[in-house]
Tab-separated table of N, CA and C in Angstrom:
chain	number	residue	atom	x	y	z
A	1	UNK	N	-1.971	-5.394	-14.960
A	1	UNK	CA	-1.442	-4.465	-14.013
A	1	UNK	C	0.069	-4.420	-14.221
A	2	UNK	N	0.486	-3.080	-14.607
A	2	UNK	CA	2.169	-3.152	-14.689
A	2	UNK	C	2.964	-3.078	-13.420
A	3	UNK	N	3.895	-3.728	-13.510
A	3	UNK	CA	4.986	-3.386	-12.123
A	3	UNK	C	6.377	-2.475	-12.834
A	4	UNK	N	6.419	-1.399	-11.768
A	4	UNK	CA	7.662	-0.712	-11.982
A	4	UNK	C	9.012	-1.584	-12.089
A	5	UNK	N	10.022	-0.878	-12.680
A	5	UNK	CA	11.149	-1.252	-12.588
A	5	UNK	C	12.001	-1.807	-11.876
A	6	UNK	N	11.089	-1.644	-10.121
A	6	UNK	CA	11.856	-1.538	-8.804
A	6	UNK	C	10.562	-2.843	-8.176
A	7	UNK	N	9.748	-3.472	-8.768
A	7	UNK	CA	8.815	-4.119	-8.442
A	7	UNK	C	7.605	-4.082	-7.976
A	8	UNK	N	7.293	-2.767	-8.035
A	8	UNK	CA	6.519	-1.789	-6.953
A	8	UNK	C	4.652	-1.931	-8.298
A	9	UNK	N	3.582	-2.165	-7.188
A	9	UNK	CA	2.615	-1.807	-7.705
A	9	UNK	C	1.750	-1.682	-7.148
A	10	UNK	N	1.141	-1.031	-7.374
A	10	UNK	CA	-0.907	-0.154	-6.489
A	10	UNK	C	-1.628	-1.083	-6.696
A	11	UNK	N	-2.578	-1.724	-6.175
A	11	UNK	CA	-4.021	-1.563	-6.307
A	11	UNK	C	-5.010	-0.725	-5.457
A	12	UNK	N	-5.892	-0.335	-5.831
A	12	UNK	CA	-7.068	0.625	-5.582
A	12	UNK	C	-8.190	-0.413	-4.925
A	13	UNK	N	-8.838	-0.030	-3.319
A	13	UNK	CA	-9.365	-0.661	-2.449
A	13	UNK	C	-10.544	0.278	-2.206
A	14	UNK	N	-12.007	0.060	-2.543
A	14	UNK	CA	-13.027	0.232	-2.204
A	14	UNK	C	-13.881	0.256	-1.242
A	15	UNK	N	-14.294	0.535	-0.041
A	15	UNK	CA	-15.273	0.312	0.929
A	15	UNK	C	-16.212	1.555	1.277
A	16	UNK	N	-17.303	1.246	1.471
A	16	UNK	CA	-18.976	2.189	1.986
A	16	UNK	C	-18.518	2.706	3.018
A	17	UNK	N	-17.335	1.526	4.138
A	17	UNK	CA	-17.600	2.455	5.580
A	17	UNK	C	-15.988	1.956	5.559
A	18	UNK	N	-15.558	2.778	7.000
A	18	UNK	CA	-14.139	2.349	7.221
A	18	UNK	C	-13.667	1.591	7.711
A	19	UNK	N	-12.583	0.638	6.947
A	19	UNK	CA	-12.050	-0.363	7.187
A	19	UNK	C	-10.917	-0.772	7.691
A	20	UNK	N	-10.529	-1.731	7.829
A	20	UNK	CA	-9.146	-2.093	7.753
A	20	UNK	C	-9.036	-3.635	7.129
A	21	UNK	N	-7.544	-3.801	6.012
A	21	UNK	CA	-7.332	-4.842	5.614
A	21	UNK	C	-6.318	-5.211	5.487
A	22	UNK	N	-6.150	-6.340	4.412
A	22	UNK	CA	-4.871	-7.162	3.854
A	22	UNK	C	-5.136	-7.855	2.046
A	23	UNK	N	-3.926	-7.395	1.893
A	23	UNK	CA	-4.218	-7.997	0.448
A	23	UNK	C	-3.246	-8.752	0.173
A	24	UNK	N	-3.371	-10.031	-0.457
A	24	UNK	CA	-2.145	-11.059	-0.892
A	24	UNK	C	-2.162	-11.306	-2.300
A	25	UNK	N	-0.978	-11.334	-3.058
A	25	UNK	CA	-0.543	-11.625	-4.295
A	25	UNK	C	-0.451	-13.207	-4.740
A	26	UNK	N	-0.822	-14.037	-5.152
A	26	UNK	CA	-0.310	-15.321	-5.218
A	26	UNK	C	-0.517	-16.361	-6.238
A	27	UNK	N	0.527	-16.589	-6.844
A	27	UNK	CA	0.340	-17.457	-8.015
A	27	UNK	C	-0.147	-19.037	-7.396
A	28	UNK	N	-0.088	-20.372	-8.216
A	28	UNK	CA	-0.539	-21.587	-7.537
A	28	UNK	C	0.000	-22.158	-6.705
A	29	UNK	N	1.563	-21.591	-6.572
A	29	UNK	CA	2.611	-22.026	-5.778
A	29	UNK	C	3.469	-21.251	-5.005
A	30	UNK	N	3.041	-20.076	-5.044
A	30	UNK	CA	3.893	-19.087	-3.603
A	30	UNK	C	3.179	-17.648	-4.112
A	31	UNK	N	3.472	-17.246	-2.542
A	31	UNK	CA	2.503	-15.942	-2.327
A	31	UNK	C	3.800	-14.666	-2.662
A	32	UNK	N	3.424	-13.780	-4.031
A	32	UNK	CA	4.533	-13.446	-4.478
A	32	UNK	C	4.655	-11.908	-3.612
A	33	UNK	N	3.422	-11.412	-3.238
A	33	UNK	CA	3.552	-10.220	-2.331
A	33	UNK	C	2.268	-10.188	-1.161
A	34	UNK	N	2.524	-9.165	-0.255
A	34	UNK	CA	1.595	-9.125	0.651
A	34	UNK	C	1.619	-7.896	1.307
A	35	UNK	N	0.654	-6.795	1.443
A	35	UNK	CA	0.194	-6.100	2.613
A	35	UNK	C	-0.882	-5.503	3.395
A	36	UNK	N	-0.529	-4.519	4.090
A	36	UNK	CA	-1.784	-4.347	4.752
A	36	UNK	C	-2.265	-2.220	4.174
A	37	UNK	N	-3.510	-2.272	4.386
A	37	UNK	CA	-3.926	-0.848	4.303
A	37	UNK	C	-5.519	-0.675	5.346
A	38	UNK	N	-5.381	0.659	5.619
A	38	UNK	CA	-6.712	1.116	6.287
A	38	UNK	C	-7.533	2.583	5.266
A	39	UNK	N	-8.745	2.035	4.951
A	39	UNK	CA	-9.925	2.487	4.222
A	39	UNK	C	-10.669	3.493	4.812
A	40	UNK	N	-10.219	5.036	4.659
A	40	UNK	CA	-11.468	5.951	5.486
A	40	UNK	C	-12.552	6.088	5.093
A	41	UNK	N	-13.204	6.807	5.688
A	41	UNK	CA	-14.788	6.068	5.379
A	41	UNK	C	-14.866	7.083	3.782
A	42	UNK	N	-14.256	7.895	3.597
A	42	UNK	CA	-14.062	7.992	1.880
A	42	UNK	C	-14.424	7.398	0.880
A	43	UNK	N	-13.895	6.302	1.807
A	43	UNK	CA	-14.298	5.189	0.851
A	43	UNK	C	-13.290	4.193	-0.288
A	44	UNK	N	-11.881	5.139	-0.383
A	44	UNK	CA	-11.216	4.641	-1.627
A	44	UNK	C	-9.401	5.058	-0.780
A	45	UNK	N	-8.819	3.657	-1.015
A	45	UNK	CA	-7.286	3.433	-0.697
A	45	UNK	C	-6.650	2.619	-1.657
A	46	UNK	N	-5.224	3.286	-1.468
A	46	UNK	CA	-4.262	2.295	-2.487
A	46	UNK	C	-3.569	2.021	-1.469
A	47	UNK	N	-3.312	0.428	-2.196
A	47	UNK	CA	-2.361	-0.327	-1.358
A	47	UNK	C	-1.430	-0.324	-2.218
A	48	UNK	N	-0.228	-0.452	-1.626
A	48	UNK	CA	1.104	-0.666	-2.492
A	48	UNK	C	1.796	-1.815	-1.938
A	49	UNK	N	2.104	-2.464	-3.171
A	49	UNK	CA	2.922	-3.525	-2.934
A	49	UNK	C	3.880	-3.965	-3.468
A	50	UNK	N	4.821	-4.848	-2.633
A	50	UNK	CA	6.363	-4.479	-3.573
A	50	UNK	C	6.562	-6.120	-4.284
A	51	UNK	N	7.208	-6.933	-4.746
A	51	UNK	CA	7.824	-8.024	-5.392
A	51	UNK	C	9.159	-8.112	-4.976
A	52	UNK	N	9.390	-9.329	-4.023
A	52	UNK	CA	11.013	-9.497	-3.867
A	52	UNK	C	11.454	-9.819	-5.097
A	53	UNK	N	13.124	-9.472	-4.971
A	53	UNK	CA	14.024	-9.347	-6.430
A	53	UNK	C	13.851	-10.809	-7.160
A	54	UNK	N	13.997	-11.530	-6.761
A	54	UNK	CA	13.944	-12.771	-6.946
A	54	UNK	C	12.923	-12.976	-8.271
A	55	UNK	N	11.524	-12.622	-7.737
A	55	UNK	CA	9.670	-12.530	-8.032
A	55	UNK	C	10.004	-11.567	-9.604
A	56	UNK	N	10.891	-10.663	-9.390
A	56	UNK	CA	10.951	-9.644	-10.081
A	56	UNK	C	11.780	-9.931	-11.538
A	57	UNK	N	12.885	-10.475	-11.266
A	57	UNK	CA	13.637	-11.548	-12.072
A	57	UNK	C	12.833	-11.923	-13.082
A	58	UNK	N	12.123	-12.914	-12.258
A	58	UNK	CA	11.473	-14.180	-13.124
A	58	UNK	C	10.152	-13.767	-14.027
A	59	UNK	N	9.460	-12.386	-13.375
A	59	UNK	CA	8.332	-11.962	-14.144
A	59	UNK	C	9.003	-10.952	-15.628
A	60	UNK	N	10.047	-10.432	-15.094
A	60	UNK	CA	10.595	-10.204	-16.574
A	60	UNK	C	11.439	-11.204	-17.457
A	61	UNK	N	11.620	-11.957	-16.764
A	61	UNK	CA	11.627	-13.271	-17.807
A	61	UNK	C	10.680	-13.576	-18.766
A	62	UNK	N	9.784	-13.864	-18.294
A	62	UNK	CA	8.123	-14.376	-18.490
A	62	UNK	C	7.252	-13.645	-19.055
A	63	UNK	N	7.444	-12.222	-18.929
A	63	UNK	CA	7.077	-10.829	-19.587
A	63	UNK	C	5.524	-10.748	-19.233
A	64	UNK	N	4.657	-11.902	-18.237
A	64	UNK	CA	3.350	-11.733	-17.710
A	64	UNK	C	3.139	-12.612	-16.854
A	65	UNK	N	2.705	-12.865	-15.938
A	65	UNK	CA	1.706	-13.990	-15.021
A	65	UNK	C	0.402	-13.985	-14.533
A	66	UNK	N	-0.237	-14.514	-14.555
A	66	UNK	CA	-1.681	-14.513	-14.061
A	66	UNK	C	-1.406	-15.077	-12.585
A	67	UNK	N	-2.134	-14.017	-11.251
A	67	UNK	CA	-2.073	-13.962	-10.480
A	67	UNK	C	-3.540	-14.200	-9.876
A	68	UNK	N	-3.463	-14.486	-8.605
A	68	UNK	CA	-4.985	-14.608	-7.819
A	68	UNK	C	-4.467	-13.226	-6.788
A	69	UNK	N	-5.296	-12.385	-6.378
A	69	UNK	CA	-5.299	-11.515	-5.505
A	69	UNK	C	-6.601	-11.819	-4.424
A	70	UNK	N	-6.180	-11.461	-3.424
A	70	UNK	CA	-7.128	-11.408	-2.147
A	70	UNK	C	-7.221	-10.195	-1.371
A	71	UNK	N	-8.188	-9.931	-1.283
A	71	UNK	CA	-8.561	-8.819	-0.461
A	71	UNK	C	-9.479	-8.825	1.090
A	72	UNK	N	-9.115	-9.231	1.971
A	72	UNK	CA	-9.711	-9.348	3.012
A	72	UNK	C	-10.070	-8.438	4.167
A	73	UNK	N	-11.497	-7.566	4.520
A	73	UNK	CA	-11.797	-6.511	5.105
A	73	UNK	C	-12.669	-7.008	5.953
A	74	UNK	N	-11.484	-6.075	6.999
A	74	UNK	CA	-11.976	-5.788	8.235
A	74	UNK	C	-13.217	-4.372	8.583
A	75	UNK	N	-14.297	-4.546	9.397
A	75	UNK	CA	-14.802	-3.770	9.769
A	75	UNK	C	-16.059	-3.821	10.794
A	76	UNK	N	-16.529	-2.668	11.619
A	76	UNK	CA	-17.574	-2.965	13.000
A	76	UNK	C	-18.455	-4.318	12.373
A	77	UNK	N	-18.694	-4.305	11.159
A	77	UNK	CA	-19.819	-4.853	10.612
A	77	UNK	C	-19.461	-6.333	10.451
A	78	UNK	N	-18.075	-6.691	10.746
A	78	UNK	CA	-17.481	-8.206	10.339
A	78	UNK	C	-16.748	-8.381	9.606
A	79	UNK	N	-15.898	-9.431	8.689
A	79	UNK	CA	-14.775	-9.074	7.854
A	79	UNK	C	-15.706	-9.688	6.758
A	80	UNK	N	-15.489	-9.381	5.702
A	80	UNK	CA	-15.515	-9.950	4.308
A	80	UNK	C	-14.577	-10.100	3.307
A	81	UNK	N	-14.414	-10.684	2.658
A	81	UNK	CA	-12.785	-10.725	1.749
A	81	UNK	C	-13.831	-11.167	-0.010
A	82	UNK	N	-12.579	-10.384	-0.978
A	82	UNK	CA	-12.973	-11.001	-2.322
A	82	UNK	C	-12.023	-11.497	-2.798
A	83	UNK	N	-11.912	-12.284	-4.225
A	83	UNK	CA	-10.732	-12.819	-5.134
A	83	UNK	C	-10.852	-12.559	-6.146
A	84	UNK	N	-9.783	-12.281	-6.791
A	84	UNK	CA	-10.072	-12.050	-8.353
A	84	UNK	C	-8.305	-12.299	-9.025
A	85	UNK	N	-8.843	-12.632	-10.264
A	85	UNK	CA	-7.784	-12.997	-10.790
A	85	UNK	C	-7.050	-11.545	-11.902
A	86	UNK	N	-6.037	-11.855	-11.885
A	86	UNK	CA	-5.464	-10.583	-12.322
A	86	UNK	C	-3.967	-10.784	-13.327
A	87	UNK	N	-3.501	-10.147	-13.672
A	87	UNK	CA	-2.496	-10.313	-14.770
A	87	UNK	C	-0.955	-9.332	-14.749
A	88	UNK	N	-0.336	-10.270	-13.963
A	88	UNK	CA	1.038	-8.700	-13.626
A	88	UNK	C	1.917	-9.010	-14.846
A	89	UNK	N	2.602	-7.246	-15.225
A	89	UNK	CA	2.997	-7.618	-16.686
A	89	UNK	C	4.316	-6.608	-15.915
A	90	UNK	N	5.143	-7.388	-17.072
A	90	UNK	CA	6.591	-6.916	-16.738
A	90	UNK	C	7.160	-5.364	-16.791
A	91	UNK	N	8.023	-4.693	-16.341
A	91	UNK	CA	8.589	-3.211	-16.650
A	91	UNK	C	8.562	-3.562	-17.508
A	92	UNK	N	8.081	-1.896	-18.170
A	92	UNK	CA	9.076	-1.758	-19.968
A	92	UNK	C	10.209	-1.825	-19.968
């Protein structure tokens, strides 16, 4: 997953019915971003999320990191959350 210049990046959020959630960014040792989005029953939302300067620095240092992402959804039906691991790669 690339991050803009400015730290900025989407992921794309799936649900059958409408939701509401939270998604967290986080390597083994600090949670590098975090927010929230609501899912119409459409079915399909992007969340955007930003990288403090700091986060942003160091991943173009590094030119990649392997990240854990969380996705945790809310809905009438109860919450469910998934994880998956993922790969943020530096601006060109």
């Amino acid at each position: 997953m690339r991050v803009t210049k400015s730290g900025k990046f989407t992921i794309r959020v799936r649900s059958t019915v409408a939701a509401a959630g939270a998604v967290s960014v986080a390597t083994t040792k600090k949670t590098l971003a975090k927010g929230s989005f609501v899912v119409p029953s459409s079915g399909t939302e992007k969340a955007k999320l930003a990288l403090k300067k700091k986060d942003l620095k160091a991943l173009k240092h590094r030119k990649h990191e392997r990240v854990r992402m969380s996705v945790r959804l809310r809905n009438p039906a109860g919450v469910s959350s998934a994880h998956r691991s993922v790969v943020l790669r530096a601006p060109r």
